[in-house]
Amino acid sequence: MCGIAACILENDKAAPILLGCVKKLEYRGYDSVGIATLNSSIIVEKDEGKINDFEESLDLSKFQGRIGIGHVRWATHGPPTRENAHPHLDCDGKIAIVHNGIIENYMELKNELKSEGHNFASETDTEVIAHLIEKYKNRGHNLEEAVRRALIRLKGAYAIAVISSDEPDKIIGARKESPLIVAKGERGYFLASDIPAILDHARDVIFLDDNEMVIIDDTGARIKDLEGNIKKKEYKYIEWTPEMAEKGGYDYFMLKEIHEQPQVLRDTLREINTIQRVVDEIGEIKRICFVACGTSYHAAFVGKYLFESILHIPTDVIIASEFQYTANALDKETLTIFITQSGETADTLNALRAVNKKSKTLAIVNVLGSTATREADHVIYTRAGPEIGVAATKTYISQLACIYMLAAAIGRKTEIVKDLRKLPDEMEKILEKEELIKEIARTYKNKSDFLFIGRGFSYPTALEGALKLKEISYIHAEGYASGELKHGPIALIEKGVPVVAIAPPPLPLKTGAKIVKDEEEFRNSHSLTLSNVKEVKARGAEVIGLGAEDDEEFKKNTDKYISFNPSIREEISPLLYIIPLQLLAYHISVMKGEDPDHPRNLAKCVTVV
Ligand code: F6R
């Protein structure tokens, strides 16, 4: 998705610092890039393609001035070309703007402006805003008033940063339904769509709310609503460090983030008291409805198995973009839980807004101050730190940990948290098996299809393993509940098709914890998956098994086997068994020459529906 960075510095030149900030937005997924700086006039450079190529082609000496705006674009209106890249200018090149979001009434506005003589250089919705500001400036308004009047005319979503050579000491920002932060540091002020963009320079941040503008000049930053009233807002200190948003010696962010998972789990587990407090505030819960997209949806899906099997609370799990078509039976005794790493996913936010007080809402979110955290009744932070790789890894683990702790808090089952505390050490042991996983990746990297199968708690793991593989290696992969194979997918099995089978051990017969209602049922899930493994093996599949070290029966029916400590039983296995599947996807992607941090067509934060 698009990303914005802007700065107004006290003494330094804007261009190199701005470029550094824009590079930190790379992870969002983009197809073009641009910057503009302001001295007595505006200098713009932009192009389609990668930031590094753009940087190499730039002559930084031509960018004068301590004020600038920058952007990475993910094409929506108009293809990824130089003309459509941001910043966009008005007719006279005196106003420059960068924009995230979509202006829904841009055609109507464009026609109006064209009929008044404005000339357009791009196909974007954004350029309309530059000309609209120009229109109001031409009527004699100053920049702030012209921007305010333009914003009132816009329908849709925006985060913008605007500069004008007529008022060369100022930046104006504004937001509606697309995030924008104001940050104050030693060198000056910054605007950005995401925290990682500014971490090198500033940690004190204000999160703008919808329909707010910020006017930054040498007197500081003033925030106003669209009626022009001053809004008083406090800076919040961001605890994320710049190092957290660096690769730290790893080749890719994704690999670093996979390896961070034991520590992330330790950090997230410290939230148990906060989670207990949130649960006490929420009060009685008779039904739960999870809503999320993608990897967050898979975390929610584990939640369904957990809440129904352990707490016996009826639990639905709904893909956020489908929520509006199904969720008509909410009531005050339902807790609707929104899981979102970014807190900005448009589908998830739309669902959150659609609840409209019909049920209590809780958001489980990674990004501090993001929209979901401000719109839900209750919030739990996952504490995974910044996730830069587009494919979610460590935030999945932290979401799962929060869901398990939520179950522990609702059901007053402290033994769940005790079980989770064993996992970071087990994760470290699994990460030590990376060479084995690389070897598996080498063996199967040229296959065109993969199946992932599992039952019960392992079914969401199968879905997530398949998603990881397809999104970064572009190999077709499907996750199935093992029992579904015979209802269709088994037709795909022929000699050599890799099937990843996930079958952790069932609970031991004598469990002190008694957290599973029917141990026999769980035994069944394991032995039934083994039957499915035999079925696919008999038809020529190559089976990659994930199971307990001592599970000889399973091992002998596989071609490759990744073994886990047998004490990690089915109900907490999702937090551990996903790790080799993340590594498998990562290594296949790298071996195929792909860039796992920037998969094609994907964006870190999907702010369009
Ligand atoms: C996959 C992935 C996506 C996100 C999805 C939801 O690796 O990252 O599927 O999980 O776009 O994003 P959030 O959690 O930010 O709402």
Coordinates of C-alpha atoms and ligand atoms in Angstrom, one line a residue:
M1 CA 0.0 0.0 0.0
C2 CA 1.0 3.6 -0.4
G3 CA 3.3 5.2 2.2
I4 CA 3.9 8.9 3.2
A5 CA 6.9 10.6 4.8
A6 CA 7.4 14.3 5.1
C7 CA 9.7 16.5 7.1
I8 CA 10.3 20.1 8.1
L9 CA 13.8 20.3 9.6
E10 CA 15.5 23.0 11.6
N11 CA 18.9 23.1 9.8
D12 CA 19.4 20.0 7.8
K13 CA 18.7 19.5 4.1
A14 CA 15.5 17.5 3.7
A15 CA 16.2 15.3 0.7
P16 CA 18.7 12.7 2.2
I17 CA 16.7 12.4 5.4
L18 CA 13.4 12.2 3.6
L19 CA 14.8 9.5 1.3
G20 CA 15.9 7.5 4.3
C21 CA 12.3 7.8 5.7
V22 CA 10.8 6.7 2.4
K23 CA 13.1 3.7 2.3
K24 CA 11.7 2.6 5.6
L25 CA 8.3 2.4 3.9
E26 CA 9.5 -0.1 1.3
Y27 CA 8.0 -2.9 3.2
R28 CA 4.5 -1.8 2.6
G29 CA 4.6 -3.0 -1.0
Y30 CA 4.9 -0.4 -3.8
D31 CA 5.4 0.1 -7.5
S32 CA 6.7 3.7 -7.7
V33 CA 8.4 6.3 -5.6
G34 CA 8.9 10.0 -5.4
I35 CA 10.1 13.0 -3.4
A36 CA 9.7 16.8 -3.6
T37 CA 11.6 19.4 -1.6
L38 CA 10.8 23.1 -1.1
N39 CA 13.1 26.0 -1.1
S40 CA 12.0 29.0 -3.0
S41 CA 10.5 26.6 -5.6
I42 CA 9.4 23.0 -5.6
I43 CA 11.7 20.3 -7.0
V44 CA 10.1 16.9 -7.8
E45 CA 11.7 13.6 -8.8
K46 CA 9.6 10.4 -9.1
D47 CA 9.6 7.2 -11.1
E48 CA 8.1 3.7 -11.3
G49 CA 10.2 0.9 -9.9
K50 CA 12.4 0.2 -6.9
I51 CA 13.6 2.8 -4.4
N52 CA 17.3 1.7 -4.7
D53 CA 17.2 2.3 -8.5
F54 CA 15.5 5.6 -7.9
E55 CA 18.1 6.6 -5.3
E56 CA 20.9 5.7 -7.7
S57 CA 19.5 7.9 -10.4
L58 CA 19.0 10.9 -8.2
D59 CA 21.3 13.9 -8.1
L60 CA 20.7 14.9 -4.5
S61 CA 22.6 18.2 -4.9
K62 CA 19.7 19.7 -6.9
F63 CA 17.3 19.3 -3.9
Q64 CA 17.7 22.4 -1.8
G65 CA 15.6 23.2 1.3
R66 CA 14.8 21.8 4.6
I67 CA 11.2 20.9 3.9
G68 CA 10.1 17.9 1.8
I69 CA 7.4 15.3 1.1
G70 CA 8.0 11.7 -0.1
H71 CA 5.9 8.7 -1.1
V72 CA 5.8 5.1 -2.2
R73 CA 2.8 4.3 -4.4
W74 CA 0.8 1.1 -4.8
A75 CA -1.2 1.7 -7.9
T76 CA -5.0 2.0 -7.7
H77 CA -6.1 4.8 -10.1
G78 CA -3.9 4.6 -13.1
P79 CA -1.0 2.1 -13.8
P80 CA 2.4 2.3 -12.1
T81 CA 4.1 4.9 -14.3
R82 CA 6.3 8.0 -13.7
E83 CA 3.4 10.3 -14.4
N84 CA 1.1 8.6 -11.9
A85 CA 3.8 8.4 -9.2
H86 CA 3.5 11.0 -6.3
P87 CA 4.2 13.9 -5.5
H88 CA 1.6 15.5 -7.8
L89 CA 1.6 19.2 -8.6
D90 CA -1.0 21.9 -9.4
C91 CA -1.0 23.7 -12.8
D92 CA 1.8 26.1 -11.8
G93 CA 4.0 23.7 -9.9
K94 CA 3.5 25.7 -6.8
I95 CA 1.7 23.1 -4.8
A96 CA 2.9 19.5 -4.3
I97 CA 1.0 16.7 -2.6
V98 CA 1.4 13.1 -1.6
H99 CA -1.6 11.0 -0.7
N100 CA -2.6 7.6 0.6
G101 CA -6.2 6.4 0.2
I102 CA -8.8 6.7 -2.5
I103 CA -10.9 9.7 -3.4
E104 CA -14.2 8.3 -4.5
N105 CA -15.6 11.5 -6.1
Y106 CA -12.4 12.3 -8.0
M107 CA -14.0 12.0 -11.5
E108 CA -16.7 14.5 -10.6
L109 CA -14.1 16.9 -9.2
K110 CA -11.7 16.3 -12.1
N111 CA -14.5 17.2 -14.6
E112 CA -15.3 20.4 -12.6
L113 CA -11.7 21.4 -12.5
K114 CA -11.0 20.7 -16.1
S115 CA -14.0 22.8 -17.2
E116 CA -12.4 25.6 -15.1
G117 CA -9.2 25.3 -17.1
H118 CA -7.0 23.0 -14.9
N119 CA -4.6 20.8 -16.8
F120 CA -4.0 17.3 -15.5
A121 CA -0.7 15.4 -15.9
S122 CA -1.8 12.0 -14.5
E123 CA -4.6 9.5 -14.2
T124 CA -4.6 9.6 -10.4
D125 CA -7.3 10.6 -8.0
T126 CA -4.6 12.4 -6.0
E127 CA -3.8 15.0 -8.6
V128 CA -7.4 16.3 -8.2
I129 CA -6.5 17.4 -4.6
A130 CA -3.6 19.5 -5.8
H131 CA -5.8 21.3 -8.3
L132 CA -8.6 21.7 -5.8
I133 CA -6.2 23.4 -3.4
E134 CA -5.0 25.6 -6.3
K135 CA -8.5 26.6 -7.1
Y136 CA -9.1 27.8 -3.5
K137 CA -5.7 29.5 -3.4
N138 CA -6.5 31.3 -6.6
R139 CA -9.6 32.7 -4.8
G140 CA -7.3 34.4 -2.4
H141 CA -7.2 31.9 0.5
N142 CA -3.9 31.1 2.3
L143 CA -2.6 27.5 2.1
E144 CA -4.2 26.3 5.3
E145 CA -7.6 27.6 4.3
A146 CA -7.3 26.3 0.7
V147 CA -6.4 22.8 2.0
R148 CA -9.3 22.9 4.5
R149 CA -11.8 23.9 1.8
A150 CA -10.4 21.2 -0.6
L151 CA -10.7 18.5 2.1
I152 CA -14.3 19.4 2.8
R153 CA -15.1 18.6 -0.9
L154 CA -13.4 15.1 -0.8
K155 CA -15.3 11.9 -0.4
G156 CA -13.3 8.8 0.4
A157 CA -10.1 8.1 2.4
Y158 CA -7.0 10.2 2.6
A159 CA -3.8 10.9 4.4
I160 CA -2.0 13.8 2.8
A161 CA 1.1 16.0 3.1
V162 CA 1.1 19.3 1.2
I163 CA 3.7 22.0 0.5
S164 CA 3.5 25.2 -1.4
S165 CA 6.2 27.6 -2.7
D166 CA 3.9 30.5 -1.8
E167 CA 4.3 29.6 1.9
P168 CA 7.8 28.1 1.9
D169 CA 8.1 27.5 5.7
K170 CA 5.1 25.1 6.1
I171 CA 3.8 21.6 5.7
I172 CA 0.2 20.7 6.0
G173 CA -1.0 17.2 6.7
A174 CA -4.5 15.7 7.1
R175 CA -6.2 12.4 7.6
K176 CA -9.5 10.6 7.1
E177 CA -9.6 6.8 7.2
S178 CA -6.0 6.5 6.4
P179 CA -3.3 6.8 9.1
L180 CA -1.0 9.8 9.6
I181 CA 1.3 10.5 12.5
V182 CA 3.0 13.7 13.5
A183 CA 6.4 13.2 15.1
K184 CA 8.7 15.6 16.9
G185 CA 12.5 14.9 17.0
E186 CA 15.8 16.8 17.6
R187 CA 16.1 17.7 14.0
G188 CA 12.6 18.9 13.4
Y189 CA 9.1 17.6 12.7
F190 CA 8.0 14.6 10.6
L191 CA 4.8 13.3 9.1
A192 CA 4.4 9.7 8.2
S193 CA 1.9 7.0 7.5
D194 CA 3.8 4.5 9.6
I195 CA 5.9 4.6 12.7
P196 CA 9.0 2.8 11.2
A197 CA 9.5 5.7 8.7
I198 CA 10.4 8.1 11.4
L199 CA 12.0 5.9 14.1
D200 CA 15.6 7.0 13.2
H201 CA 14.7 10.6 14.0
A202 CA 11.8 10.9 16.4
R203 CA 9.9 8.8 19.0
D204 CA 7.4 11.4 20.3
V205 CA 4.3 10.9 18.2
I206 CA 0.7 12.2 17.8
F207 CA -1.8 10.0 16.0
L208 CA -4.1 12.2 14.0
D209 CA -7.8 11.3 14.1
D210 CA -10.2 11.4 11.2
N211 CA -11.0 14.9 9.9
E212 CA -8.0 16.5 11.5
M213 CA -5.3 18.7 9.9
V214 CA -1.9 19.5 11.2
I215 CA -0.1 22.7 10.3
I216 CA 3.6 22.6 10.9
D217 CA 5.9 25.6 10.7
D218 CA 8.7 27.2 12.7
T219 CA 6.3 27.8 15.6
G220 CA 5.6 24.1 16.0
A221 CA 2.7 21.7 15.1
R222 CA -0.9 22.8 15.4
I223 CA -3.8 20.4 15.0
K224 CA -7.2 21.6 13.9
D225 CA -10.5 20.0 12.9
L226 CA -12.0 20.8 9.6
E227 CA -14.0 23.6 11.1
G228 CA -10.8 25.3 12.0
N229 CA -11.0 24.7 15.8
I230 CA -7.7 24.0 17.5
K231 CA -7.5 20.4 19.0
K232 CA -5.2 19.7 22.0
K233 CA -3.4 16.4 21.6
E234 CA -0.6 14.8 23.6
Y235 CA 2.6 13.3 22.2
K236 CA 3.0 9.6 23.0
Y237 CA 6.5 8.1 23.4
I238 CA 7.0 5.1 21.0
E239 CA 8.9 2.3 22.6
W240 CA 9.9 0.6 19.3
T241 CA 13.6 1.3 18.6
P242 CA 15.2 2.0 15.2
E243 CA 17.2 -1.3 15.5
M244 CA 13.8 -3.2 15.7
A245 CA 13.2 -1.9 12.2
E246 CA 16.6 -3.0 10.8
K247 CA 17.7 -6.4 9.4
G248 CA 20.2 -7.0 12.2
G249 CA 22.6 -9.2 10.1
Y250 CA 19.8 -11.3 8.5
D251 CA 19.5 -11.4 4.7
Y252 CA 15.8 -10.5 4.9
F253 CA 13.4 -9.1 7.4
M254 CA 11.2 -12.1 7.2
L255 CA 14.0 -14.4 8.4
K256 CA 14.9 -12.0 11.2
E257 CA 11.3 -11.9 12.3
I258 CA 11.0 -15.7 12.2
H259 CA 14.0 -15.9 14.5
E260 CA 12.6 -13.3 16.8
Q261 CA 9.6 -15.4 17.7
P262 CA 10.9 -17.0 20.9
Q263 CA 11.5 -13.5 22.3
V264 CA 8.3 -12.1 20.9
L265 CA 6.4 -14.9 22.7
R266 CA 8.2 -14.1 26.0
D267 CA 7.3 -10.4 25.6
T268 CA 3.7 -11.0 24.7
L269 CA 3.3 -13.4 27.7
R270 CA 4.0 -10.4 29.9
E271 CA 0.6 -9.0 28.9
I272 CA -1.3 -11.5 30.9
N273 CA -2.2 -9.1 33.7
T274 CA -3.4 -6.5 31.2
I275 CA -5.4 -9.1 29.4
Q276 CA -7.0 -10.2 32.7
R277 CA -7.9 -6.5 33.4
V278 CA -9.5 -6.2 29.9
V279 CA -11.5 -9.4 30.5
D280 CA -12.8 -8.1 33.8
E281 CA -13.8 -4.8 32.2
I282 CA -15.7 -6.7 29.4
G283 CA -17.8 -8.7 31.8
E284 CA -20.0 -11.6 30.8
I285 CA -19.5 -13.2 27.4
K286 CA -21.9 -15.8 26.1
R287 CA -20.8 -15.8 22.5
I288 CA -17.6 -14.9 20.6
C289 CA -17.3 -13.8 17.0
F290 CA -13.8 -13.4 15.6
V291 CA -13.3 -11.2 12.6
A292 CA -10.0 -10.8 10.6
C293 CA -8.2 -11.3 7.2
G294 CA -5.4 -13.4 6.0
T295 CA -2.9 -14.6 8.6
S296 CA -4.9 -12.8 11.3
Y297 CA -7.9 -14.9 10.2
H298 CA -5.9 -18.0 10.7
A299 CA -5.0 -16.9 14.3
A300 CA -8.7 -16.3 14.8
F301 CA -9.5 -19.7 13.5
V302 CA -7.3 -21.3 16.2
G303 CA -9.3 -19.2 18.6
K304 CA -12.5 -20.9 17.6
Y305 CA -11.0 -24.3 18.4
L306 CA -9.7 -23.0 21.7
F307 CA -12.8 -21.2 22.9
E308 CA -15.2 -24.0 21.9
S309 CA -13.1 -26.9 23.1
I310 CA -11.8 -25.4 26.3
L311 CA -14.3 -22.8 27.4
H312 CA -17.4 -24.2 25.6
I313 CA -18.3 -20.7 24.4
P314 CA -19.9 -20.8 21.0
T315 CA -17.5 -19.1 18.7
D316 CA -17.7 -17.9 15.1
V317 CA -14.8 -16.9 12.9
I318 CA -15.6 -14.6 9.9
I319 CA -13.4 -13.3 7.1
A320 CA -13.7 -9.5 7.6
S321 CA -14.7 -8.8 4.0
E322 CA -17.6 -11.3 4.4
F323 CA -18.7 -9.9 7.8
Q324 CA -21.4 -7.6 6.4
Y325 CA -23.1 -10.5 4.6
T326 CA -23.3 -12.8 7.6
A327 CA -23.2 -11.0 10.9
N328 CA -26.7 -10.2 11.7
A329 CA -27.1 -11.9 15.0
L330 CA -24.9 -9.8 17.3
D331 CA -26.1 -8.8 20.7
K332 CA -24.7 -7.3 23.9
E333 CA -23.7 -10.7 25.2
T334 CA -21.5 -11.3 22.2
L335 CA -17.9 -10.2 22.2
T336 CA -16.7 -9.4 18.6
I337 CA -12.9 -9.7 18.5
F338 CA -11.1 -8.0 15.6
I339 CA -7.6 -9.3 15.0
T340 CA -5.3 -7.1 12.9
Q341 CA -1.6 -6.6 13.0
S342 CA -1.7 -3.2 11.4
G343 CA -5.0 -2.0 12.9
E344 CA -5.6 -0.3 9.5
T345 CA -6.9 -3.1 7.3
A346 CA -9.9 -1.6 5.5
D347 CA -12.0 -4.8 5.5
T348 CA -11.5 -5.3 9.2
L349 CA -12.2 -1.6 10.0
N350 CA -15.4 -1.7 7.9
A351 CA -16.5 -4.8 9.9
L352 CA -15.7 -3.1 13.1
R353 CA -17.8 -0.1 12.1
A354 CA -20.6 -2.3 11.0
V355 CA -21.0 -3.7 14.5
N356 CA -22.2 -0.3 15.5
K357 CA -22.7 -0.9 19.2
K358 CA -24.7 -4.1 18.6
S359 CA -22.0 -6.1 20.5
K360 CA -19.0 -5.4 22.7
T361 CA -15.9 -5.1 20.6
L362 CA -12.3 -6.0 21.3
A363 CA -9.3 -5.3 19.0
I364 CA -6.1 -7.4 19.2
V365 CA -3.6 -5.2 17.4
N366 CA 0.2 -4.7 17.0
V367 CA 0.5 -1.1 15.9
L368 CA 0.1 1.4 18.7
G369 CA -2.4 4.1 18.0
S370 CA -3.7 2.6 14.8
T371 CA -7.4 3.1 13.9
A372 CA -8.7 -0.2 15.2
T373 CA -7.3 0.7 18.7
R374 CA -9.3 3.9 18.7
E375 CA -12.5 2.5 17.4
A376 CA -12.9 -0.7 19.4
D377 CA -14.4 -0.7 23.0
H378 CA -11.4 -2.6 24.3
V379 CA -7.8 -3.2 23.1
I380 CA -5.1 -5.8 23.6
Y381 CA -1.6 -5.0 22.1
T382 CA 0.3 -8.0 20.8
R383 CA 3.7 -6.4 21.5
A384 CA 5.5 -8.1 18.6
G385 CA 7.5 -4.9 17.7
P386 CA 7.5 -3.6 14.1
E387 CA 7.0 -6.3 11.5
I388 CA 8.6 -5.2 8.2
G389 CA 8.4 -8.4 6.1
V390 CA 5.2 -8.3 4.1
A391 CA 4.4 -11.9 5.1
A392 CA 3.2 -12.0 8.7
T393 CA 5.2 -14.3 11.0
K394 CA 6.1 -13.0 14.5
T395 CA 2.8 -11.1 14.7
Y396 CA 0.9 -14.3 14.1
I397 CA 2.7 -15.9 17.1
S398 CA 1.9 -12.9 19.2
Q399 CA -1.8 -12.9 18.1
L400 CA -2.0 -16.5 19.0
A401 CA -0.4 -15.9 22.4
C402 CA -3.0 -13.1 23.1
I403 CA -5.9 -15.4 22.1
Y404 CA -4.6 -18.2 24.4
M405 CA -4.1 -15.7 27.2
L406 CA -7.6 -14.3 26.6
A407 CA -9.0 -17.9 26.9
A408 CA -7.0 -18.4 30.1
A409 CA -8.3 -15.1 31.5
I410 CA -11.9 -15.7 30.5
G411 CA -11.9 -19.3 31.8
R412 CA -9.6 -18.6 34.8
K413 CA -7.3 -21.4 33.5
T414 CA -3.8 -20.4 34.6
E415 CA -2.5 -23.8 33.4
I416 CA -2.8 -22.5 29.8
V417 CA -0.3 -19.7 30.5
K418 CA 1.9 -22.2 32.2
D419 CA 1.9 -24.4 29.1
L420 CA 2.7 -21.3 26.9
R421 CA 5.7 -20.5 29.0
K422 CA 7.4 -23.8 27.8
L423 CA 7.1 -22.7 24.2
P424 CA 9.9 -20.1 23.7
D425 CA 12.6 -22.8 24.5
E426 CA 10.9 -25.3 22.2
M427 CA 10.8 -22.6 19.4
E428 CA 14.5 -22.1 19.8
K429 CA 15.0 -25.9 19.3
I430 CA 12.9 -25.9 16.2
L431 CA 14.8 -22.9 14.8
E432 CA 18.0 -25.0 15.2
K433 CA 16.5 -27.4 12.6
E434 CA 16.8 -24.8 9.8
E435 CA 19.4 -26.9 7.9
L436 CA 16.9 -29.8 7.7
I437 CA 14.2 -27.4 6.5
K438 CA 16.6 -25.9 3.9
E439 CA 17.2 -29.4 2.6
I440 CA 13.4 -30.0 2.3
A441 CA 13.1 -26.7 0.5
R442 CA 15.8 -27.7 -1.9
T443 CA 14.1 -31.1 -2.6
Y444 CA 10.7 -29.6 -3.3
K445 CA 11.3 -26.0 -4.6
N446 CA 10.5 -26.8 -8.2
K447 CA 7.1 -28.5 -7.5
S448 CA 4.1 -26.6 -8.8
D449 CA 1.6 -27.6 -6.2
F450 CA 1.6 -28.4 -2.4
L451 CA -1.1 -29.6 -0.1
F452 CA -1.1 -28.9 3.6
I453 CA -3.3 -31.1 5.8
G454 CA -4.2 -31.2 9.5
R455 CA -7.2 -31.8 11.8
G456 CA -8.5 -29.9 14.7
F457 CA -6.0 -27.3 16.0
S458 CA -3.7 -28.3 13.1
Y459 CA -6.2 -27.3 10.4
P460 CA -5.5 -23.5 10.9
T461 CA -1.8 -24.4 10.9
A462 CA -2.3 -26.1 7.5
L463 CA -4.1 -23.1 6.1
E464 CA -1.4 -20.7 7.4
G465 CA 1.5 -22.9 6.1
A466 CA -0.2 -22.9 2.6
L467 CA -0.7 -19.2 2.7
K468 CA 2.9 -18.5 3.6
L469 CA 4.2 -20.7 0.8
K470 CA 1.9 -19.3 -1.9
E471 CA 2.4 -15.6 -1.1
I472 CA 6.2 -15.5 -1.1
S473 CA 7.2 -18.4 -3.4
Y474 CA 4.3 -18.2 -5.9
I475 CA 3.8 -22.0 -5.7
H476 CA 0.2 -23.1 -5.7
A477 CA -0.6 -24.4 -2.2
E478 CA -3.8 -25.3 -0.5
G479 CA -4.6 -26.1 3.1
Y480 CA -7.2 -28.7 3.9
A481 CA -8.8 -30.3 6.9
S482 CA -7.4 -33.8 6.5
G483 CA -10.9 -35.3 6.6
E484 CA -11.9 -33.2 3.6
L485 CA -9.3 -34.9 1.3
K486 CA -11.6 -37.7 0.3
H487 CA -14.4 -35.2 -0.6
G488 CA -12.4 -33.9 -3.6
P489 CA -8.8 -32.8 -3.2
I490 CA -7.5 -36.3 -3.1
A491 CA -8.1 -36.2 -6.9
L492 CA -5.1 -33.9 -7.1
I493 CA -2.7 -36.5 -5.7
E494 CA -0.4 -38.1 -8.1
K495 CA 3.1 -39.3 -8.0
G496 CA 5.4 -36.8 -6.5
V497 CA 2.9 -34.2 -5.2
P498 CA 4.2 -32.9 -1.8
V499 CA 1.8 -33.2 1.1
V500 CA 2.7 -31.5 4.3
A501 CA 0.9 -33.3 7.1
I502 CA 0.7 -31.8 10.6
A503 CA -0.1 -34.3 13.3
P504 CA 1.0 -33.3 16.8
P505 CA 0.4 -35.8 19.6
P506 CA -2.9 -35.9 21.3
L507 CA -3.2 -35.0 25.0
P508 CA -1.9 -37.7 27.3
L509 CA -4.6 -39.8 28.9
K510 CA -3.9 -38.5 32.3
T511 CA -3.8 -34.8 32.2
G512 CA -3.8 -32.9 35.5
A513 CA -4.9 -29.8 33.6
K514 CA -8.1 -31.3 32.2
I515 CA -8.4 -28.6 29.6
V516 CA -9.8 -30.8 26.8
K517 CA -13.3 -32.1 27.0
D518 CA -12.8 -35.5 25.4
E519 CA -9.3 -37.0 25.2
E520 CA -10.4 -39.8 23.0
E521 CA -11.7 -37.3 20.4
F522 CA -8.2 -35.8 20.3
R523 CA -6.6 -39.2 20.0
N524 CA -8.8 -39.7 17.1
S525 CA -7.7 -36.5 15.3
H526 CA -4.1 -37.8 15.4
S527 CA -4.8 -41.3 14.3
L528 CA -7.3 -40.1 11.6
T529 CA -4.7 -37.8 10.1
L530 CA -2.3 -40.7 10.0
S531 CA -4.9 -42.7 8.0
N532 CA -5.1 -39.7 5.6
V533 CA -1.3 -39.7 5.3
K534 CA -1.4 -43.4 4.4
E535 CA -4.1 -42.7 1.8
V536 CA -2.1 -40.0 0.0
K537 CA 1.1 -42.0 0.3
A538 CA -0.6 -45.0 -1.4
R539 CA -1.4 -42.7 -4.3
G540 CA 2.2 -41.5 -4.8
A541 CA 2.4 -38.3 -2.7
E542 CA 5.6 -37.3 -1.0
V543 CA 4.8 -36.7 2.6
I544 CA 6.6 -34.1 4.8
G545 CA 5.5 -34.9 8.3
L546 CA 5.4 -32.6 11.3
G547 CA 5.0 -34.6 14.5
A548 CA 6.4 -35.8 17.8
E549 CA 10.0 -37.1 18.0
D550 CA 8.7 -40.5 19.3
D551 CA 5.8 -40.9 16.8
E552 CA 7.4 -43.9 14.9
E553 CA 4.1 -44.8 13.2
F554 CA 3.8 -41.3 11.7
K555 CA 7.5 -41.1 10.8
K556 CA 7.6 -44.3 8.9
N557 CA 4.9 -43.1 6.6
T558 CA 6.7 -39.9 5.6
D559 CA 9.5 -39.0 3.2
K560 CA 10.8 -36.1 5.4
Y561 CA 10.0 -35.6 9.0
I562 CA 10.3 -32.6 11.2
S563 CA 10.2 -33.7 14.8
F564 CA 9.0 -31.8 17.9
N565 CA 9.2 -32.4 21.7
P566 CA 6.4 -35.0 22.4
S567 CA 5.3 -33.0 25.5
I568 CA 3.9 -30.3 23.1
R569 CA 0.4 -31.5 22.7
E570 CA -2.2 -30.7 20.1
E571 CA -3.9 -27.8 21.8
I572 CA -0.9 -25.5 22.0
S573 CA 0.9 -26.9 18.9
P574 CA -0.3 -24.0 16.6
L575 CA 2.3 -21.7 18.2
L576 CA 5.1 -24.1 17.5
Y577 CA 4.3 -26.1 14.4
I578 CA 3.9 -23.1 12.2
I579 CA 7.6 -22.2 12.6
P580 CA 9.1 -24.8 10.2
L581 CA 6.4 -24.0 7.7
Q582 CA 7.4 -20.3 7.8
L583 CA 11.0 -21.3 7.3
L584 CA 10.1 -23.7 4.5
A585 CA 8.2 -20.9 2.6
Y586 CA 11.1 -18.5 3.2
H587 CA 13.8 -20.9 1.9
I588 CA 11.9 -22.0 -1.1
S589 CA 11.3 -18.3 -2.0
V590 CA 15.0 -17.4 -1.6
M591 CA 16.1 -20.5 -3.5
K592 CA 13.8 -19.6 -6.4
G593 CA 15.4 -16.2 -6.5
E594 CA 12.3 -14.3 -5.2
D595 CA 12.3 -11.5 -2.6
P596 CA 10.4 -12.8 0.4
D597 CA 10.2 -9.4 2.0
H598 CA 8.4 -7.9 -1.0
P599 CA 6.1 -10.5 -2.7
R600 CA 4.5 -9.3 -5.9
N601 CA 1.1 -7.7 -5.8
L602 CA 1.0 -7.7 -2.0
A603 CA 1.1 -4.9 0.5
K604 CA 1.9 -5.0 4.2
C605 CA -1.2 -3.1 5.1
V606 CA -4.3 -3.3 2.9
T607 CA -6.2 -0.1 3.2
V608 CA -8.5 -0.6 0.3
V609 CA -11.5 -2.9 0.1
Ligands
F6R1 C1 -0.1 -12.7 5.1 C2 -0.5 -11.4 5.6 C3 -1.9 -10.9 5.3 C4 -2.4 -10.2 6.6 C5 -3.8 -9.6 6.2 C6 -4.4 -8.9 7.5 O1 1.2 -13.0 5.4 O2 0.3 -10.7 6.2 O3 -2.7 -12.0 5.0 O4 -2.5 -11.0 7.6 O5 -3.7 -8.7 5.2 O6 -3.6 -7.8 7.9 P1 -3.8 -7.2 9.3 O7 -3.5 -8.3 10.3 O8 -2.9 -6.0 9.4 O9 -5.2 -6.8 9.4

